[in-house]
Amino acid sequence: GNQITMEAKIYQKQFAGAVWASSVIVKDQGGSPGQDRGYMLRVGGNGQVNINLGDGNWNELSSSEGVVAEQLWNHVAGTYDGQRLRLYVNGNLVGESGTVNMSIGDTDMQNLLIGESPQFPGRPFNGMIDEVRLWNVARTEAQIQQTIIGQLDSTYYATADSGLVGYWRMDDGTGQIAADLSVNGNNGILGSSISGDMNDPTWVNLDPTVGIEDPVLTAPQQFSLEQNYPNPFNPSTTISYQIPARFHVKLKVYDLLGREVQVLVNDLREAGKHEITFNASNFASGVYYYRLEAGEVVKTEKMKLLK
């Protein structure tokens, strides 16, 4: 068809030398002009994300470098809505193509692989992959953001209405089978055999909403918004906050009349303590408020600018 969304949570231990050399979700077929068909989501190079779709020839889009970090959990997604290819990292748009008119070609001769390429073996993903989702619709940025944290509930996979055609939650925890919770039931085999061998991947049970450190030891247990320092200040001050898990964070500055005067953060942030500098060079002296929103939590503090 002419719409697709591929998404997964990834933890990349080390980037491959090129973005095409590290497979996340790949179902490709062909290998020569006029024969290239299928779909790919890949992460490699120096922190790049790539989507590649084939309609006889490959049509691909790569993000700029550095949008994905090594040794941290990231959510990556690639979409095509019948006109444009788009790439997202942690729910934020990081790449968009011009107009591309195509219909994604069938790849009946190949399996879908997670972490490797069926047509071009030798392009493995070096790390861990979780929450693999495949849709026959182009999900929007807002829709992707709504389901980044946690697992999809049955409203998405109980019927075909949502457009979800493959959902491998990777929480089976034992054996060689990775269950597909979508209505299609395309269960996967971990590795090369049902019985298991030395080349099969290993199940890892963990919380993929945090970074490389032990979440029990390092993640804060509650939200906090600290008093800015210095306060009073001129013209810059540092604002610190901490969150117990990955959240979409909004940190904004308001004047005494409640008018928004500066957006400091409007993005996904990992669990932990964060700092940001507020430069008020272009602001008048007076009292200002800064407000943190993360999930359902809202916290506000007051600061004073003296010039």
PDB file of C-alpha atoms in Angstrom:
ATOM      1  CA  GLY A   1       0.000   0.000   0.000  1.00  0.00           C
ATOM      2  CA  ASN A   2       0.981   3.645   0.255  1.00  0.00           C
ATOM      3  CA  GLN A   3       1.038   4.185   4.027  1.00  0.00           C
ATOM      4  CA  ILE A   4       3.233   2.710   6.742  1.00  0.00           C
ATOM      5  CA  THR A   5       4.574   3.344  10.235  1.00  0.00           C
ATOM      6  CA  MET A   6       7.486   1.407  11.727  1.00  0.00           C
ATOM      7  CA  GLU A   7       8.488   2.065  15.325  1.00  0.00           C
ATOM      8  CA  ALA A   8      10.559   0.498  18.090  1.00  0.00           C
ATOM      9  CA  LYS A   9      12.421   1.248  21.273  1.00  0.00           C
ATOM     10  CA  ILE A  10      16.145   0.724  20.831  1.00  0.00           C
ATOM     11  CA  TYR A  11      19.287   0.643  22.965  1.00  0.00           C
ATOM     12  CA  GLN A  12      22.306   0.780  20.675  1.00  0.00           C
ATOM     13  CA  LYS A  13      25.576  -0.293  22.268  1.00  0.00           C
ATOM     14  CA  GLN A  14      27.667   0.979  19.362  1.00  0.00           C
ATOM     15  CA  PHE A  15      26.725   2.547  16.043  1.00  0.00           C
ATOM     16  CA  ALA A  16      27.614   0.826  12.793  1.00  0.00           C
ATOM     17  CA  GLY A  17      29.810   2.810  10.432  1.00  0.00           C
ATOM     18  CA  ALA A  18      26.897   3.616   8.105  1.00  0.00           C
ATOM     19  CA  VAL A  19      23.200   4.103   8.802  1.00  0.00           C
ATOM     20  CA  TRP A  20      22.251   1.341   6.344  1.00  0.00           C
ATOM     21  CA  ALA A  21      24.504  -1.172   8.149  1.00  0.00           C
ATOM     22  CA  SER A  22      22.367  -1.431  11.289  1.00  0.00           C
ATOM     23  CA  SER A  23      18.880  -2.917  10.885  1.00  0.00           C
ATOM     24  CA  VAL A  24      15.967  -2.337  13.267  1.00  0.00           C
ATOM     25  CA  ILE A  25      12.898  -3.436  11.243  1.00  0.00           C
ATOM     26  CA  VAL A  26      13.637  -4.732   7.739  1.00  0.00           C
ATOM     27  CA  LYS A  27      11.664  -6.609   5.083  1.00  0.00           C
ATOM     28  CA  ASP A  28      13.582  -6.094   1.848  1.00  0.00           C
ATOM     29  CA  GLN A  29      13.731  -7.917  -1.447  1.00  0.00           C
ATOM     30  CA  GLY A  30      15.496  -7.400  -4.763  1.00  0.00           C
ATOM     31  CA  GLY A  31      18.974  -5.959  -4.707  1.00  0.00           C
ATOM     32  CA  SER A  32      18.989  -4.465  -8.223  1.00  0.00           C
ATOM     33  CA  PRO A  33      17.254  -1.481  -9.883  1.00  0.00           C
ATOM     34  CA  GLY A  34      13.696  -2.255 -10.848  1.00  0.00           C
ATOM     35  CA  GLN A  35      13.522  -5.146  -8.367  1.00  0.00           C
ATOM     36  CA  ASP A  36      13.914  -3.344  -5.033  1.00  0.00           C
ATOM     37  CA  ARG A  37      10.827  -3.703  -2.845  1.00  0.00           C
ATOM     38  CA  GLY A  38       9.920  -3.585   0.833  1.00  0.00           C
ATOM     39  CA  TYR A  39      10.489  -1.408   3.872  1.00  0.00           C
ATOM     40  CA  MET A  40      13.298  -0.680   6.338  1.00  0.00           C
ATOM     41  CA  LEU A  41      13.911   1.268   9.533  1.00  0.00           C
ATOM     42  CA  ARG A  42      17.591   1.556  10.404  1.00  0.00           C
ATOM     43  CA  VAL A  43      19.814   3.395  12.913  1.00  0.00           C
ATOM     44  CA  GLY A  44      23.564   3.805  12.546  1.00  0.00           C
ATOM     45  CA  GLY A  45      26.280   6.084  11.280  1.00  0.00           C
ATOM     46  CA  ASN A  46      26.908   8.828  13.799  1.00  0.00           C
ATOM     47  CA  GLY A  47      23.491   8.625  15.439  1.00  0.00           C
ATOM     48  CA  GLN A  48      21.327   8.777  12.308  1.00  0.00           C
ATOM     49  CA  VAL A  49      17.897   7.256  11.638  1.00  0.00           C
ATOM     50  CA  ASN A  50      16.876   6.023   8.181  1.00  0.00           C
ATOM     51  CA  ILE A  51      13.644   4.945   6.474  1.00  0.00           C
ATOM     52  CA  ASN A  52      13.849   3.189   3.104  1.00  0.00           C
ATOM     53  CA  LEU A  53      10.877   2.024   1.003  1.00  0.00           C
ATOM     54  CA  GLY A  54      10.998   0.136  -2.290  1.00  0.00           C
ATOM     55  CA  ASP A  55       8.598   0.330  -5.226  1.00  0.00           C
ATOM     56  CA  GLY A  56      11.053  -1.194  -7.709  1.00  0.00           C
ATOM     57  CA  ASN A  57      13.644   1.390  -6.681  1.00  0.00           C
ATOM     58  CA  TRP A  58      14.576   2.523  -3.180  1.00  0.00           C
ATOM     59  CA  ASN A  59      13.211   5.785  -1.809  1.00  0.00           C
ATOM     60  CA  GLU A  60      14.968   6.691   1.398  1.00  0.00           C
ATOM     61  CA  LEU A  61      15.383   9.456   3.951  1.00  0.00           C
ATOM     62  CA  SER A  62      18.104   9.824   6.592  1.00  0.00           C
ATOM     63  CA  SER A  63      18.120  12.217   9.515  1.00  0.00           C
ATOM     64  CA  SER A  64      21.026  14.451  10.404  1.00  0.00           C
ATOM     65  CA  GLU A  65      23.735  13.009  12.647  1.00  0.00           C
ATOM     66  CA  GLY A  66      23.475  12.920  16.422  1.00  0.00           C
ATOM     67  CA  VAL A  67      19.699  12.556  16.812  1.00  0.00           C
ATOM     68  CA  VAL A  68      20.119   9.169  18.541  1.00  0.00           C
ATOM     69  CA  ALA A  69      22.504   8.542  21.432  1.00  0.00           C
ATOM     70  CA  GLU A  70      24.509   5.391  22.090  1.00  0.00           C
ATOM     71  CA  GLN A  71      23.856   3.431  25.283  1.00  0.00           C
ATOM     72  CA  LEU A  72      20.516   5.077  25.989  1.00  0.00           C
ATOM     73  CA  TRP A  73      16.992   3.926  25.251  1.00  0.00           C
ATOM     74  CA  ASN A  74      15.466   5.861  22.361  1.00  0.00           C
ATOM     75  CA  HIS A  75      12.156   5.532  20.552  1.00  0.00           C
ATOM     76  CA  VAL A  76      12.524   5.670  16.757  1.00  0.00           C
ATOM     77  CA  ALA A  77       9.826   5.737  14.089  1.00  0.00           C
ATOM     78  CA  GLY A  78       9.553   6.090  10.328  1.00  0.00           C
ATOM     79  CA  THR A  79       6.344   6.889   8.425  1.00  0.00           C
ATOM     80  CA  TYR A  80       5.071   7.379   4.890  1.00  0.00           C
ATOM     81  CA  ASP A  81       1.635   8.909   4.256  1.00  0.00           C
ATOM     82  CA  GLY A  82       1.498   8.510   0.486  1.00  0.00           C
ATOM     83  CA  GLN A  83       3.402  11.747  -0.114  1.00  0.00           C
ATOM     84  CA  ARG A  84       6.189  12.267   2.416  1.00  0.00           C
ATOM     85  CA  LEU A  85       8.666  10.154   4.342  1.00  0.00           C
ATOM     86  CA  ARG A  86       9.144  11.250   7.960  1.00  0.00           C
ATOM     87  CA  LEU A  87      11.453  10.242  10.809  1.00  0.00           C
ATOM     88  CA  TYR A  88      10.879  10.666  14.538  1.00  0.00           C
ATOM     89  CA  VAL A  89      13.124  10.205  17.574  1.00  0.00           C
ATOM     90  CA  ASN A  90      11.479  10.154  20.997  1.00  0.00           C
ATOM     91  CA  GLY A  91       8.320  11.503  19.405  1.00  0.00           C
ATOM     92  CA  ASN A  92       9.927  14.498  17.730  1.00  0.00           C
ATOM     93  CA  LEU A  93      10.212  15.023  13.979  1.00  0.00           C
ATOM     94  CA  VAL A  94      13.873  14.796  12.909  1.00  0.00           C
ATOM     95  CA  GLY A  95      13.520  14.412   9.130  1.00  0.00           C
ATOM     96  CA  GLU A  96      11.012  14.954   6.338  1.00  0.00           C
ATOM     97  CA  SER A  97      11.264  14.343   2.594  1.00  0.00           C
ATOM     98  CA  GLY A  98       9.829  16.196  -0.331  1.00  0.00           C
ATOM     99  CA  THR A  99       6.953  14.660  -2.276  1.00  0.00           C
ATOM    100  CA  VAL A 100       7.449  10.964  -3.042  1.00  0.00           C
ATOM    101  CA  ASN A 101       4.716   9.183  -4.996  1.00  0.00           C
ATOM    102  CA  MET A 102       4.942   5.420  -4.621  1.00  0.00           C
ATOM    103  CA  SER A 103       3.233   2.216  -3.575  1.00  0.00           C
ATOM    104  CA  ILE A 104       5.356   0.021  -1.326  1.00  0.00           C
ATOM    105  CA  GLY A 105       6.254  -3.147  -3.220  1.00  0.00           C
ATOM    106  CA  ASP A 106       5.404  -6.655  -2.013  1.00  0.00           C
ATOM    107  CA  THR A 107       8.193  -8.761  -0.516  1.00  0.00           C
ATOM    108  CA  ASP A 108       6.526 -12.169  -0.539  1.00  0.00           C
ATOM    109  CA  MET A 109       9.830 -14.038  -0.769  1.00  0.00           C
ATOM    110  CA  GLN A 110      11.303 -12.601   2.432  1.00  0.00           C
ATOM    111  CA  ASN A 111      10.550 -12.696   6.140  1.00  0.00           C
ATOM    112  CA  LEU A 112      10.410  -9.565   8.236  1.00  0.00           C
ATOM    113  CA  LEU A 113      13.489  -9.472  10.451  1.00  0.00           C
ATOM    114  CA  ILE A 114      14.043  -7.499  13.639  1.00  0.00           C
ATOM    115  CA  GLY A 115      17.683  -6.522  14.014  1.00  0.00           C
ATOM    116  CA  GLU A 116      18.913  -7.860  10.651  1.00  0.00           C
ATOM    117  CA  SER A 117      18.290  -7.659   6.891  1.00  0.00           C
ATOM    118  CA  PRO A 118      16.849 -10.660   5.003  1.00  0.00           C
ATOM    119  CA  GLN A 119      18.069  -9.516   1.563  1.00  0.00           C
ATOM    120  CA  PHE A 120      21.455  -8.233   2.750  1.00  0.00           C
ATOM    121  CA  PRO A 121      22.517 -10.350   5.754  1.00  0.00           C
ATOM    122  CA  GLY A 122      25.414  -8.941   7.727  1.00  0.00           C
ATOM    123  CA  ARG A 123      23.710  -5.707   8.785  1.00  0.00           C
ATOM    124  CA  PRO A 124      22.889  -6.596  12.415  1.00  0.00           C
ATOM    125  CA  PHE A 125      21.752  -4.253  15.151  1.00  0.00           C
ATOM    126  CA  ASN A 126      24.279  -4.078  17.998  1.00  0.00           C
ATOM    127  CA  GLY A 127      22.124  -3.711  21.078  1.00  0.00           C
ATOM    128  CA  MET A 128      18.583  -4.334  22.304  1.00  0.00           C
ATOM    129  CA  ILE A 129      15.222  -3.797  20.593  1.00  0.00           C
ATOM    130  CA  ASP A 130      11.828  -3.611  22.304  1.00  0.00           C
ATOM    131  CA  GLU A 131       8.175  -2.706  21.575  1.00  0.00           C
ATOM    132  CA  VAL A 132       8.277  -3.304  17.808  1.00  0.00           C
ATOM    133  CA  ARG A 133       5.156  -1.965  16.080  1.00  0.00           C
ATOM    134  CA  LEU A 134       4.157  -2.077  12.424  1.00  0.00           C
ATOM    135  CA  TRP A 135       1.139  -0.164  11.060  1.00  0.00           C
ATOM    136  CA  ASN A 136      -0.498   0.151   7.648  1.00  0.00           C
ATOM    137  CA  VAL A 137      -1.336   3.790   8.414  1.00  0.00           C
ATOM    138  CA  ALA A 138       0.895   6.844   8.768  1.00  0.00           C
ATOM    139  CA  ARG A 139       0.773   7.839  12.424  1.00  0.00           C
ATOM    140  CA  THR A 140       1.079  11.521  13.267  1.00  0.00           C
ATOM    141  CA  GLU A 141       3.619  13.077  15.596  1.00  0.00           C
ATOM    142  CA  ALA A 142       0.935  13.487  18.276  1.00  0.00           C
ATOM    143  CA  GLN A 143      -0.166   9.851  17.954  1.00  0.00           C
ATOM    144  CA  ILE A 144       3.421   8.616  18.243  1.00  0.00           C
ATOM    145  CA  GLN A 145       4.003  10.758  21.342  1.00  0.00           C
ATOM    146  CA  GLN A 146       0.873   9.387  23.026  1.00  0.00           C
ATOM    147  CA  THR A 147       2.114   5.782  22.953  1.00  0.00           C
ATOM    148  CA  ILE A 148       5.882   6.107  23.462  1.00  0.00           C
ATOM    149  CA  ILE A 149       5.807   5.257  27.154  1.00  0.00           C
ATOM    150  CA  GLY A 150       4.699   1.769  28.181  1.00  0.00           C
ATOM    151  CA  GLN A 151       2.934  -0.845  26.088  1.00  0.00           C
ATOM    152  CA  LEU A 152      -0.045  -0.610  23.757  1.00  0.00           C
ATOM    153  CA  ASP A 153      -3.333  -1.645  25.327  1.00  0.00           C
ATOM    154  CA  SER A 154      -5.891  -3.912  23.700  1.00  0.00           C
ATOM    155  CA  THR A 155      -7.778  -1.030  22.086  1.00  0.00           C
ATOM    156  CA  TYR A 156      -4.963  -0.997  19.543  1.00  0.00           C
ATOM    157  CA  TYR A 157      -4.474  -4.716  18.947  1.00  0.00           C
ATOM    158  CA  ALA A 158      -7.838  -6.395  19.675  1.00  0.00           C
ATOM    159  CA  THR A 159      -9.150  -5.449  16.222  1.00  0.00           C
ATOM    160  CA  ALA A 160      -7.667  -4.230  12.952  1.00  0.00           C
ATOM    161  CA  ASP A 161      -9.339  -0.807  13.226  1.00  0.00           C
ATOM    162  CA  SER A 162      -6.249   1.007  14.529  1.00  0.00           C
ATOM    163  CA  GLY A 163      -4.121  -0.061  11.552  1.00  0.00           C
ATOM    164  CA  LEU A 164      -1.743  -2.080  13.755  1.00  0.00           C
ATOM    165  CA  VAL A 165      -0.633  -5.088  11.685  1.00  0.00           C
ATOM    166  CA  GLY A 166       2.275  -6.339  13.794  1.00  0.00           C
ATOM    167  CA  TYR A 167       3.067  -5.874  17.498  1.00  0.00           C
ATOM    168  CA  TRP A 168       5.970  -7.692  19.141  1.00  0.00           C
ATOM    169  CA  ARG A 169       6.059  -6.589  22.775  1.00  0.00           C
ATOM    170  CA  MET A 170       9.114  -8.721  23.605  1.00  0.00           C
ATOM    171  CA  ASP A 171       7.873  -9.473  27.113  1.00  0.00           C
ATOM    172  CA  ASP A 172       7.538 -13.256  26.630  1.00  0.00           C
ATOM    173  CA  GLY A 173      10.576 -13.767  28.834  1.00  0.00           C
ATOM    174  CA  THR A 174      11.401 -17.353  27.923  1.00  0.00           C
ATOM    175  CA  GLY A 175      11.697 -19.685  24.945  1.00  0.00           C
ATOM    176  CA  GLN A 176      12.334 -18.834  21.310  1.00  0.00           C
ATOM    177  CA  ILE A 177       8.936 -17.424  20.351  1.00  0.00           C
ATOM    178  CA  ALA A 178       8.209 -13.673  20.268  1.00  0.00           C
ATOM    179  CA  ALA A 179       4.432 -13.308  20.208  1.00  0.00           C
ATOM    180  CA  ASP A 180       2.710 -10.951  17.763  1.00  0.00           C
ATOM    181  CA  LEU A 181      -0.235  -9.446  19.659  1.00  0.00           C
ATOM    182  CA  SER A 182      -1.847  -7.959  16.553  1.00  0.00           C
ATOM    183  CA  VAL A 183      -4.863  -9.695  14.984  1.00  0.00           C
ATOM    184  CA  ASN A 184      -2.513 -11.190  12.370  1.00  0.00           C
ATOM    185  CA  GLY A 185      -0.674 -13.332  14.923  1.00  0.00           C
ATOM    186  CA  ASN A 186       2.627 -13.449  13.036  1.00  0.00           C
ATOM    187  CA  ASN A 187       4.659 -14.859  15.909  1.00  0.00           C
ATOM    188  CA  GLY A 188       8.414 -14.547  15.508  1.00  0.00           C
ATOM    189  CA  ILE A 189      11.301 -16.898  16.158  1.00  0.00           C
ATOM    190  CA  LEU A 190      14.243 -15.549  18.141  1.00  0.00           C
ATOM    191  CA  GLY A 191      17.407 -16.557  16.335  1.00  0.00           C
ATOM    192  CA  SER A 192      17.600 -19.275  13.728  1.00  0.00           C
ATOM    193  CA  SER A 193      15.729 -22.177  15.319  1.00  0.00           C
ATOM    194  CA  ILE A 194      12.722 -22.889  17.505  1.00  0.00           C
ATOM    195  CA  SER A 195      14.762 -25.196  19.741  1.00  0.00           C
ATOM    196  CA  GLY A 196      17.494 -22.621  20.307  1.00  0.00           C
ATOM    197  CA  ASP A 197      21.180 -22.545  19.557  1.00  0.00           C
ATOM    198  CA  MET A 198      24.297 -20.572  20.452  1.00  0.00           C
ATOM    199  CA  ASN A 199      23.468 -17.846  17.911  1.00  0.00           C
ATOM    200  CA  ASP A 200      20.049 -17.013  19.359  1.00  0.00           C
ATOM    201  CA  PRO A 201      19.477 -13.675  21.102  1.00  0.00           C
ATOM    202  CA  THR A 202      19.065 -13.471  24.863  1.00  0.00           C
ATOM    203  CA  TRP A 203      15.954 -12.220  26.661  1.00  0.00           C
ATOM    204  CA  VAL A 204      16.642  -9.210  28.886  1.00  0.00           C
ATOM    205  CA  ASN A 205      14.040  -8.049  31.401  1.00  0.00           C
ATOM    206  CA  LEU A 206      14.311  -4.335  32.137  1.00  0.00           C
ATOM    207  CA  ASP A 207      12.549  -0.977  32.112  1.00  0.00           C
ATOM    208  CA  PRO A 208      13.185   0.613  28.682  1.00  0.00           C
ATOM    209  CA  THR A 209      12.070   4.090  29.822  1.00  0.00           C
ATOM    210  CA  VAL A 210      15.429   4.960  31.399  1.00  0.00           C
ATOM    211  CA  GLY A 211      19.043   5.245  30.336  1.00  0.00           C
ATOM    212  CA  ILE A 212      22.023   2.995  30.852  1.00  0.00           C
ATOM    213  CA  GLU A 213      22.227   3.221  34.627  1.00  0.00           C
ATOM    214  CA  ASP A 214      20.277   1.116  37.110  1.00  0.00           C
ATOM    215  CA  PRO A 215      16.860   2.798  37.413  1.00  0.00           C
ATOM    216  CA  VAL A 216      16.451   1.597  41.003  1.00  0.00           C
ATOM    217  CA  LEU A 217      19.684   3.252  42.068  1.00  0.00           C
ATOM    218  CA  THR A 218      19.797   6.379  39.936  1.00  0.00           C
ATOM    219  CA  ALA A 219      16.325   7.490  38.903  1.00  0.00           C
ATOM    220  CA  PRO A 220      14.729  10.051  41.242  1.00  0.00           C
ATOM    221  CA  GLN A 221      11.660   8.752  43.032  1.00  0.00           C
ATOM    222  CA  GLN A 222       9.586  11.910  42.592  1.00  0.00           C
ATOM    223  CA  PHE A 223       9.209  15.119  40.622  1.00  0.00           C
ATOM    224  CA  SER A 224      10.902  18.284  41.800  1.00  0.00           C
ATOM    225  CA  LEU A 225      11.403  21.824  40.549  1.00  0.00           C
ATOM    226  CA  GLU A 226      14.251  23.628  42.301  1.00  0.00           C
ATOM    227  CA  GLN A 227      14.614  27.304  43.100  1.00  0.00           C
ATOM    228  CA  ASN A 228      16.616  28.961  40.353  1.00  0.00           C
ATOM    229  CA  TYR A 229      20.195  29.967  41.150  1.00  0.00           C
ATOM    230  CA  PRO A 230      21.248  32.687  41.491  1.00  0.00           C
ATOM    231  CA  ASN A 231      18.093  34.467  42.583  1.00  0.00           C
ATOM    232  CA  PRO A 232      17.778  37.432  42.197  1.00  0.00           C
ATOM    233  CA  PHE A 233      19.766  37.242  38.946  1.00  0.00           C
ATOM    234  CA  ASN A 234      21.124  39.368  36.097  1.00  0.00           C
ATOM    235  CA  PRO A 235      20.940  38.415  33.294  1.00  0.00           C
ATOM    236  CA  SER A 236      21.186  34.578  33.508  1.00  0.00           C
ATOM    237  CA  THR A 237      20.092  31.956  35.980  1.00  0.00           C
ATOM    238  CA  THR A 238      19.991  28.150  36.142  1.00  0.00           C
ATOM    239  CA  ILE A 239      16.769  26.196  36.639  1.00  0.00           C
ATOM    240  CA  SER A 240      16.956  22.564  37.789  1.00  0.00           C
ATOM    241  CA  TYR A 241      14.272  19.885  37.848  1.00  0.00           C
ATOM    242  CA  GLN A 242      14.094  16.119  38.153  1.00  0.00           C
ATOM    243  CA  ILE A 243      11.659  13.510  36.843  1.00  0.00           C
ATOM    244  CA  PRO A 244      11.320   9.825  37.868  1.00  0.00           C
ATOM    245  CA  ALA A 245      10.789   8.449  34.326  1.00  0.00           C
ATOM    246  CA  ARG A 246      10.825   9.559  30.690  1.00  0.00           C
ATOM    247  CA  PHE A 247       8.228  12.292  30.160  1.00  0.00           C
ATOM    248  CA  HIS A 248       7.343  14.957  27.668  1.00  0.00           C
ATOM    249  CA  VAL A 249       8.444  18.011  29.639  1.00  0.00           C
ATOM    250  CA  LYS A 250       7.298  21.597  29.260  1.00  0.00           C
ATOM    251  CA  LEU A 251       9.198  24.297  31.123  1.00  0.00           C
ATOM    252  CA  LYS A 252       7.957  27.827  30.471  1.00  0.00           C
ATOM    253  CA  VAL A 253       8.480  31.320  31.881  1.00  0.00           C
ATOM    254  CA  TYR A 254       5.560  33.689  32.593  1.00  0.00           C
ATOM    255  CA  ASP A 255       5.325  37.332  33.630  1.00  0.00           C
ATOM    256  CA  LEU A 256       3.259  38.664  36.543  1.00  0.00           C
ATOM    257  CA  LEU A 257       0.190  38.899  34.327  1.00  0.00           C
ATOM    258  CA  GLY A 258       0.418  35.197  33.466  1.00  0.00           C
ATOM    259  CA  ARG A 259       1.591  35.766  29.917  1.00  0.00           C
ATOM    260  CA  GLU A 260       3.986  33.196  28.458  1.00  0.00           C
ATOM    261  CA  VAL A 261       7.278  34.963  27.664  1.00  0.00           C
ATOM    262  CA  GLN A 262       9.749  32.101  27.082  1.00  0.00           C
ATOM    263  CA  VAL A 263       9.662  28.350  26.332  1.00  0.00           C
ATOM    264  CA  LEU A 264      12.728  26.700  27.853  1.00  0.00           C
ATOM    265  CA  VAL A 265      11.816  23.032  27.256  1.00  0.00           C
ATOM    266  CA  ASN A 266       9.148  21.334  25.158  1.00  0.00           C
ATOM    267  CA  ASP A 267      10.543  17.891  24.505  1.00  0.00           C
ATOM    268  CA  LEU A 268      10.951  14.336  25.804  1.00  0.00           C
ATOM    269  CA  ARG A 269      13.408  14.001  28.673  1.00  0.00           C
ATOM    270  CA  GLU A 270      14.891  10.908  30.300  1.00  0.00           C
ATOM    271  CA  ALA A 271      14.573  10.131  34.013  1.00  0.00           C
ATOM    272  CA  GLY A 272      16.995  12.085  36.146  1.00  0.00           C
ATOM    273  CA  LYS A 273      18.057  15.599  37.041  1.00  0.00           C
ATOM    274  CA  HIS A 274      18.136  18.268  34.354  1.00  0.00           C
ATOM    275  CA  GLU A 275      19.424  21.847  34.247  1.00  0.00           C
ATOM    276  CA  ILE A 276      18.756  24.665  31.829  1.00  0.00           C
ATOM    277  CA  THR A 277      19.966  28.261  31.658  1.00  0.00           C
ATOM    278  CA  PHE A 278      17.469  31.090  31.305  1.00  0.00           C
ATOM    279  CA  ASN A 279      19.009  34.190  29.708  1.00  0.00           C
ATOM    280  CA  ALA A 280      16.894  37.279  30.398  1.00  0.00           C
ATOM    281  CA  SER A 281      19.047  39.841  28.603  1.00  0.00           C
ATOM    282  CA  ASN A 282      16.040  41.075  26.629  1.00  0.00           C
ATOM    283  CA  PHE A 283      13.640  41.135  29.591  1.00  0.00           C
ATOM    284  CA  ALA A 284      12.772  43.986  31.911  1.00  0.00           C
ATOM    285  CA  SER A 285      13.489  43.851  35.634  1.00  0.00           C
ATOM    286  CA  GLY A 286      10.752  42.295  37.706  1.00  0.00           C
ATOM    287  CA  VAL A 287       9.226  39.095  39.066  1.00  0.00           C
ATOM    288  CA  TYR A 288       8.716  36.096  36.784  1.00  0.00           C
ATOM    289  CA  TYR A 289       7.344  32.604  37.264  1.00  0.00           C
ATOM    290  CA  TYR A 290       8.617  29.369  35.755  1.00  0.00           C
ATOM    291  CA  ARG A 291       6.291  26.402  35.390  1.00  0.00           C
ATOM    292  CA  LEU A 292       7.112  22.694  34.911  1.00  0.00           C
ATOM    293  CA  GLU A 293       4.605  20.304  33.314  1.00  0.00           C
ATOM    294  CA  ALA A 294       5.366  16.566  33.079  1.00  0.00           C
ATOM    295  CA  GLY A 295       2.474  14.178  32.631  1.00  0.00           C
ATOM    296  CA  GLU A 296      -0.165  15.262  35.129  1.00  0.00           C
ATOM    297  CA  VAL A 297       2.376  16.980  37.395  1.00  0.00           C
ATOM    298  CA  VAL A 298       2.540  20.788  37.426  1.00  0.00           C
ATOM    299  CA  LYS A 299       5.006  22.760  39.583  1.00  0.00           C
ATOM    300  CA  THR A 300       5.665  26.515  39.680  1.00  0.00           C
ATOM    301  CA  GLU A 301       8.387  28.680  41.239  1.00  0.00           C
ATOM    302  CA  LYS A 302       9.055  32.435  41.390  1.00  0.00           C
ATOM    303  CA  MET A 303      12.253  34.283  40.434  1.00  0.00           C
ATOM    304  CA  LYS A 304      13.396  37.900  40.366  1.00  0.00           C
ATOM    305  CA  LEU A 305      15.361  39.704  37.657  1.00  0.00           C
ATOM    306  CA  LEU A 306      17.302  42.782  38.813  1.00  0.00           C
ATOM    307  CA  LYS A 307      19.113  44.970  36.295  1.00  0.00           C
TER     308      LYS A 307
END
